Short mmCIF file of C-alpha atoms in Angstrom, two decimals:
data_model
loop_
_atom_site.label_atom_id
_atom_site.label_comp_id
_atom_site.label_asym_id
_atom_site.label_seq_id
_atom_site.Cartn_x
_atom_site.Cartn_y
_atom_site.Cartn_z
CA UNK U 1 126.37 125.95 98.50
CA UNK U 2 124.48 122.78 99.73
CA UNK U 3 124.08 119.66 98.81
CA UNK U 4 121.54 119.34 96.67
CA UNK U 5 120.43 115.35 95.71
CA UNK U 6 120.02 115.10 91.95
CA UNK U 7 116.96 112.31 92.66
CA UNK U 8 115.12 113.85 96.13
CA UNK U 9 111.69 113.69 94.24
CA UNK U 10 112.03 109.99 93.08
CA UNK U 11 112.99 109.19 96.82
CA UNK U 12 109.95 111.46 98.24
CA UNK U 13 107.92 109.30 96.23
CA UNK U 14 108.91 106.02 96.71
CA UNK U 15 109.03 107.15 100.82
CA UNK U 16 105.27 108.22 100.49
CA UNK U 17 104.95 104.51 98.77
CA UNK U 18 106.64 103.23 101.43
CA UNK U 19 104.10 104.78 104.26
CA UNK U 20 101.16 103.88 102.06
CA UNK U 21 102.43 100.82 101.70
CA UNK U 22 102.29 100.26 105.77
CA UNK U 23 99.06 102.11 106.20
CA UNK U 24 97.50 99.11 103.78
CA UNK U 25 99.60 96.29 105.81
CA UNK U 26 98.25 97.54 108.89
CA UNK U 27 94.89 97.68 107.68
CA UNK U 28 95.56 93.91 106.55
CA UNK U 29 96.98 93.44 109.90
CA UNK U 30 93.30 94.24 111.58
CA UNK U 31 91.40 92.01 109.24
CA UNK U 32 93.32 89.63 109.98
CA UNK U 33 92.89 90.11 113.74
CA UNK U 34 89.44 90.63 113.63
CA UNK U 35 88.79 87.29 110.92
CA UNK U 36 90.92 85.41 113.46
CA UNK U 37 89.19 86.53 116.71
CA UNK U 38 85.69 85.50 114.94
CA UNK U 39 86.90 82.12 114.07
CA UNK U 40 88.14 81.94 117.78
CA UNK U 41 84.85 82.70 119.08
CA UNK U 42 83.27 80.67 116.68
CA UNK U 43 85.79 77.44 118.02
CA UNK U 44 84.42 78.57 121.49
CA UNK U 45 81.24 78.59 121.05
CA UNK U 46 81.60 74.82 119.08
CA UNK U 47 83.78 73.36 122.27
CA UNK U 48 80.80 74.93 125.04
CA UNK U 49 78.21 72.99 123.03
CA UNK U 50 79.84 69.92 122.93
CA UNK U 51 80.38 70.26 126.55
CA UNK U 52 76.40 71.03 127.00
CA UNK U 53 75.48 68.06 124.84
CA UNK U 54 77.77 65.70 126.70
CA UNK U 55 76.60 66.58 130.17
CA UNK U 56 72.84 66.40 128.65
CA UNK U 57 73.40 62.93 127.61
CA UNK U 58 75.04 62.14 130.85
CA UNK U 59 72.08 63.17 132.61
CA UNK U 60 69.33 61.94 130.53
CA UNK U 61 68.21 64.12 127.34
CA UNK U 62 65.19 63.44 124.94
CA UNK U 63 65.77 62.03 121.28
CA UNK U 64 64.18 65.70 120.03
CA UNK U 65 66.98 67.72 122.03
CA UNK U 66 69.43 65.44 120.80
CA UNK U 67 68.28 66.42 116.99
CA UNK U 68 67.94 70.51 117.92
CA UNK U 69 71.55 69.87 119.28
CA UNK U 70 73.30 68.27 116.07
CA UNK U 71 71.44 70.84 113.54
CA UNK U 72 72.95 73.81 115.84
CA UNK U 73 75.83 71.88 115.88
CA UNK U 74 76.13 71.47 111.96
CA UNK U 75 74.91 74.91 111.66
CA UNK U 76 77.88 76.20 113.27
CA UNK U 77 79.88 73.56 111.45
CA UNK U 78 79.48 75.62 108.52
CA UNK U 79 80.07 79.02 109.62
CA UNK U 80 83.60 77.71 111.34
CA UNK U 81 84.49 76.36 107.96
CA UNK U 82 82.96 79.22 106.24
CA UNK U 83 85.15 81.65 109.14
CA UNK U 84 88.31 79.39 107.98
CA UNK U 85 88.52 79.76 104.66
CA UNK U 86 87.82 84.28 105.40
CA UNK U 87 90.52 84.12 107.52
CA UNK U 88 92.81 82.01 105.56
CA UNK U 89 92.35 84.66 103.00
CA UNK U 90 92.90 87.65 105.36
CA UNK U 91 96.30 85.84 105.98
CA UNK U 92 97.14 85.58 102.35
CA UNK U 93 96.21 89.38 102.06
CA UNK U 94 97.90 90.27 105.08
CA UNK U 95 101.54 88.11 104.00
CA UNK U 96 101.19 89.88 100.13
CA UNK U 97 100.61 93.47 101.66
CA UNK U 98 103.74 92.43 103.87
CA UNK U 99 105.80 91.87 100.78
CA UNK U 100 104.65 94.79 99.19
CA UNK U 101 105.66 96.79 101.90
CA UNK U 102 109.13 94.72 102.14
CA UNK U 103 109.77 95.75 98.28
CA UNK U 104 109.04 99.47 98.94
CA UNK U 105 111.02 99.71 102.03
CA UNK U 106 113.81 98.05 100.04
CA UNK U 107 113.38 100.94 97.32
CA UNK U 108 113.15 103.83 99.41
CA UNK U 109 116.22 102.53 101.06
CA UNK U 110 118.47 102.33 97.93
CA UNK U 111 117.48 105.93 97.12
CA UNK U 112 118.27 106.94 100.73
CA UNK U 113 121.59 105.15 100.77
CA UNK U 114 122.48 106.60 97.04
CA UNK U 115 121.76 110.11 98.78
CA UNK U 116 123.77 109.33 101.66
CA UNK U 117 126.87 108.15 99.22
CA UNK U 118 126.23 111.34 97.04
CA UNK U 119 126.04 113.62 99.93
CA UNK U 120 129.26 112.22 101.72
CA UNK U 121 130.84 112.54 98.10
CA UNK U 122 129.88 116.33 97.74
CA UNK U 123 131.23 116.78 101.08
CA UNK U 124 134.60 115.32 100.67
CA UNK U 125 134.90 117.31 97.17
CA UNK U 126 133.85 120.30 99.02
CA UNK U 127 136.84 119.69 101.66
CA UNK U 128 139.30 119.22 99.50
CA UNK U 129 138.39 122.39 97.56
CA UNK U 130 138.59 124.12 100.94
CA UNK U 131 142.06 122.98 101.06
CA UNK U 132 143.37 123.80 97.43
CA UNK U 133 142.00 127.44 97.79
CA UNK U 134 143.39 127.91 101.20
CA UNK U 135 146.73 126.58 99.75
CA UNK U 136 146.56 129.13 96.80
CA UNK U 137 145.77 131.70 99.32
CA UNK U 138 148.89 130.83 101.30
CA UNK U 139 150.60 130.51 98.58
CA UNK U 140 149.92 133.93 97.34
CA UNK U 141 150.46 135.60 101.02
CA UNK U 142 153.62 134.15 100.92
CA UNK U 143 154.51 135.72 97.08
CA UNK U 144 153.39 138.49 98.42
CA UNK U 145 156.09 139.31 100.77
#
């Protein structure tokens, strides 16, 4: 007879939680990334045109450049702070789906250690009813004689 775990489908499901639950933090993980790598270009893009308008005004630059300049500027002012707060919130997804994955890791692994304390139970009840019936049978081999 084998060891058969009284709570297997309760642990199934809270290990297919647990999986789900790391499919959805990786997916948070890539928003993240990607939110992150547009705010980075975004920073890039700011630093290269400051560097443009300071070597312009170093050499010499009309008063109408100047003004195309600061409303590009201000322009992508607003889509860096715009970017900021997108990727603040990817990181508040991505730490939440991180707990929720914590919290079903930590369930799935009280099930799994209950199994493991239930199994190694069985089989020490199993060995020492091993041993009782081969002491009846050597006790009756012995009567026997």
């Amino acid at each position: 007879m084998t060891f058969q775990f009284s709570l297997q489908k309760v642990m199934e499901l809270r290990e297919r939680e647990k999986k789900e639950g790391q499919t959805i933090y990786s997916k948070a993980v890539d928003d993240f990334e990607n939110t992150a790598t547009v705010l980075y270009q975004l920073l890039k893009s700011k630093e290269s045109l400051e560097d443009a308008a300071r070597n312009q005004i170093e050499k010499g630059i009309k008063i109408r450049d100047i003004q195309v300049q600061e409303s590009q500027f201000l322009r992508l002012q607003d889509q860096i702070n715009k970017q900021q707060i997108r990727t603040q919130m990817a990181r508040k997804n991505m730490q939440r789906k991180q707990e929720e994955l914590m919290e079903r890791t930590i369930e799935f692994k009280k099930y799994q250690k209950m199994k493991d304390l239930k199994e190694q139970a069985y089989k020490e009840n199993q060995a020492y009813l091993e041993t009782n019936m081969m002491d009846e049978m050597s006790v009756l081999m012995y009567s026997k004689r």
